[in-house]
């Protein structure tokens, strides 16, 4: 059974930075790891994804140039570095993972494993 544990959320002023981390337990390698977010009253949206085999990275247009995703499949971890944060980035952020990358990276149904979420608040 794979569990995802996130850390690193918090509160920051606009223009600041936060780093989110996610670690997958177990021996199964997660080759596709992503971050989603969901603000109150809104649907969950994909933020960024990394294929830890190829190193390919994907970003939502709203975060391109500000957020950077990195991953390590030897450690089964993924990190989201968030810079130049804006109030509209305020959301609950969720780590998602799958043992293979297939389909559209930003569709929730393509990920089997999910973390509990970590809150990011930008004021």
PDB file of N, CA and C in Angstrom, residues 2 24-33 52-53 72-76 97-100 113:
ATOM      1  N   UNK A   2       0.617   2.144  -0.922  1.00  0.00           N
ATOM      2  CA  UNK A   2       1.410   3.356  -1.045  1.00  0.00           C
ATOM      3  C   UNK A   2       0.726   4.500  -0.325  1.00  0.00           C
ATOM      4  N   UNK A  24       6.628   9.224  -1.045  1.00  0.00           N
ATOM      5  CA  UNK A  24       5.789   8.040  -1.190  1.00  0.00           C
ATOM      6  C   UNK A  24       6.421   6.882  -0.431  1.00  0.00           C
ATOM      7  N   UNK A  25       5.602   6.244   0.397  1.00  0.00           N
ATOM      8  CA  UNK A  25       6.105   5.104   1.164  1.00  0.00           C
ATOM      9  C   UNK A  25       6.076   3.850   0.315  1.00  0.00           C
ATOM     10  N   UNK A  26       6.741   2.796   0.792  1.00  0.00           N
ATOM     11  CA  UNK A  26       6.714   1.529   0.104  1.00  0.00           C
ATOM     12  C   UNK A  26       7.813   1.392  -0.928  1.00  0.00           C
ATOM     13  N   UNK A  27       7.869   0.222  -1.541  1.00  0.00           N
ATOM     14  CA  UNK A  27       8.935  -0.077  -2.491  1.00  0.00           C
ATOM     15  C   UNK A  27       8.521   0.157  -3.944  1.00  0.00           C
ATOM     16  N   UNK A  28       7.242   0.364  -4.181  1.00  0.00           N
ATOM     17  CA  UNK A  28       6.774   0.600  -5.548  1.00  0.00           C
ATOM     18  C   UNK A  28       7.213   1.983  -5.999  1.00  0.00           C
ATOM     19  N   UNK A  29       7.874   2.029  -7.162  1.00  0.00           N
ATOM     20  CA  UNK A  29       8.378   3.305  -7.649  1.00  0.00           C
ATOM     21  C   UNK A  29       7.256   4.081  -8.330  1.00  0.00           C
ATOM     22  N   UNK A  30       7.104   5.329  -7.928  1.00  0.00           N
ATOM     23  CA  UNK A  30       6.130   6.212  -8.552  1.00  0.00           C
ATOM     24  C   UNK A  30       6.830   6.981  -9.671  1.00  0.00           C
ATOM     25  N   UNK A  31       6.555   6.603 -10.913  1.00  0.00           N
ATOM     26  CA  UNK A  31       7.233   7.230 -12.030  1.00  0.00           C
ATOM     27  C   UNK A  31       6.566   8.531 -12.471  1.00  0.00           C
ATOM     28  N   UNK A  32       5.365   8.752 -12.030  1.00  0.00           N
ATOM     29  CA  UNK A  32       4.634   9.965 -12.384  1.00  0.00           C
ATOM     30  C   UNK A  32       4.157  10.612 -11.092  1.00  0.00           C
ATOM     31  N   UNK A  33       4.679  11.775 -10.789  1.00  0.00           N
ATOM     32  CA  UNK A  33       4.310  12.469  -9.553  1.00  0.00           C
ATOM     33  C   UNK A  33       3.885  13.894  -9.892  1.00  0.00           C
ATOM     34  N   UNK A  52       9.457  10.927 -13.577  1.00  0.00           N
ATOM     35  CA  UNK A  52      10.766  10.763 -12.956  1.00  0.00           C
ATOM     36  C   UNK A  52      11.695   9.840 -13.761  1.00  0.00           C
ATOM     37  N   UNK A  53      11.144   9.157 -14.781  1.00  0.00           N
ATOM     38  CA  UNK A  53      12.010   8.360 -15.656  1.00  0.00           C
ATOM     39  C   UNK A  53      12.693   9.230 -16.702  1.00  0.00           C
ATOM     40  N   UNK A  72      12.711  12.590  -7.556  1.00  0.00           N
ATOM     41  CA  UNK A  72      13.781  11.604  -7.407  1.00  0.00           C
ATOM     42  C   UNK A  72      13.134  10.238  -7.245  1.00  0.00           C
ATOM     43  N   UNK A  73      13.175   9.414  -8.312  1.00  0.00           N
ATOM     44  CA  UNK A  73      12.462   8.140  -8.192  1.00  0.00           C
ATOM     45  C   UNK A  73      13.235   7.135  -7.346  1.00  0.00           C
ATOM     46  N   UNK A  74      14.506   7.395  -7.090  1.00  0.00           N
ATOM     47  CA  UNK A  74      15.233   6.517  -6.168  1.00  0.00           C
ATOM     48  C   UNK A  74      14.731   6.707  -4.744  1.00  0.00           C
ATOM     49  N   UNK A  75      14.317   7.916  -4.456  1.00  0.00           N
ATOM     50  CA  UNK A  75      13.812   8.226  -3.118  1.00  0.00           C
ATOM     51  C   UNK A  75      12.288   8.300  -3.083  1.00  0.00           C
ATOM     52  N   UNK A  76      11.663   8.206  -4.278  1.00  0.00           N
ATOM     53  CA  UNK A  76      10.200   8.305  -4.363  1.00  0.00           C
ATOM     54  C   UNK A  76       9.696   9.617  -3.771  1.00  0.00           C
ATOM     55  N   UNK A  97       0.278  10.619  -7.281  1.00  0.00           N
ATOM     56  CA  UNK A  97       1.305   9.776  -7.874  1.00  0.00           C
ATOM     57  C   UNK A  97       0.694   8.558  -8.543  1.00  0.00           C
ATOM     58  N   UNK A  98       1.426   8.061  -9.512  1.00  0.00           N
ATOM     59  CA  UNK A  98       1.043   6.845 -10.210  1.00  0.00           C
ATOM     60  C   UNK A  98       2.337   6.125 -10.595  1.00  0.00           C
ATOM     61  N   UNK A  99       2.266   4.809 -10.767  1.00  0.00           N
ATOM     62  CA  UNK A  99       3.496   4.078 -11.057  1.00  0.00           C
ATOM     63  C   UNK A  99       3.871   4.144 -12.531  1.00  0.00           C
ATOM     64  N   UNK A 100       3.020   4.786 -13.340  1.00  0.00           N
ATOM     65  CA  UNK A 100       3.374   5.001 -14.739  1.00  0.00           C
ATOM     66  C   UNK A 100       2.709   6.299 -15.183  1.00  0.00           C
ATOM     67  N   UNK A 113      -2.882   7.380  -6.360  1.00  0.00           N
ATOM     68  CA  UNK A 113      -2.456   7.674  -4.991  1.00  0.00           C
ATOM     69  C   UNK A 113      -2.478   9.179  -4.736  1.00  0.00           C
TER      70      UNK A 113
END
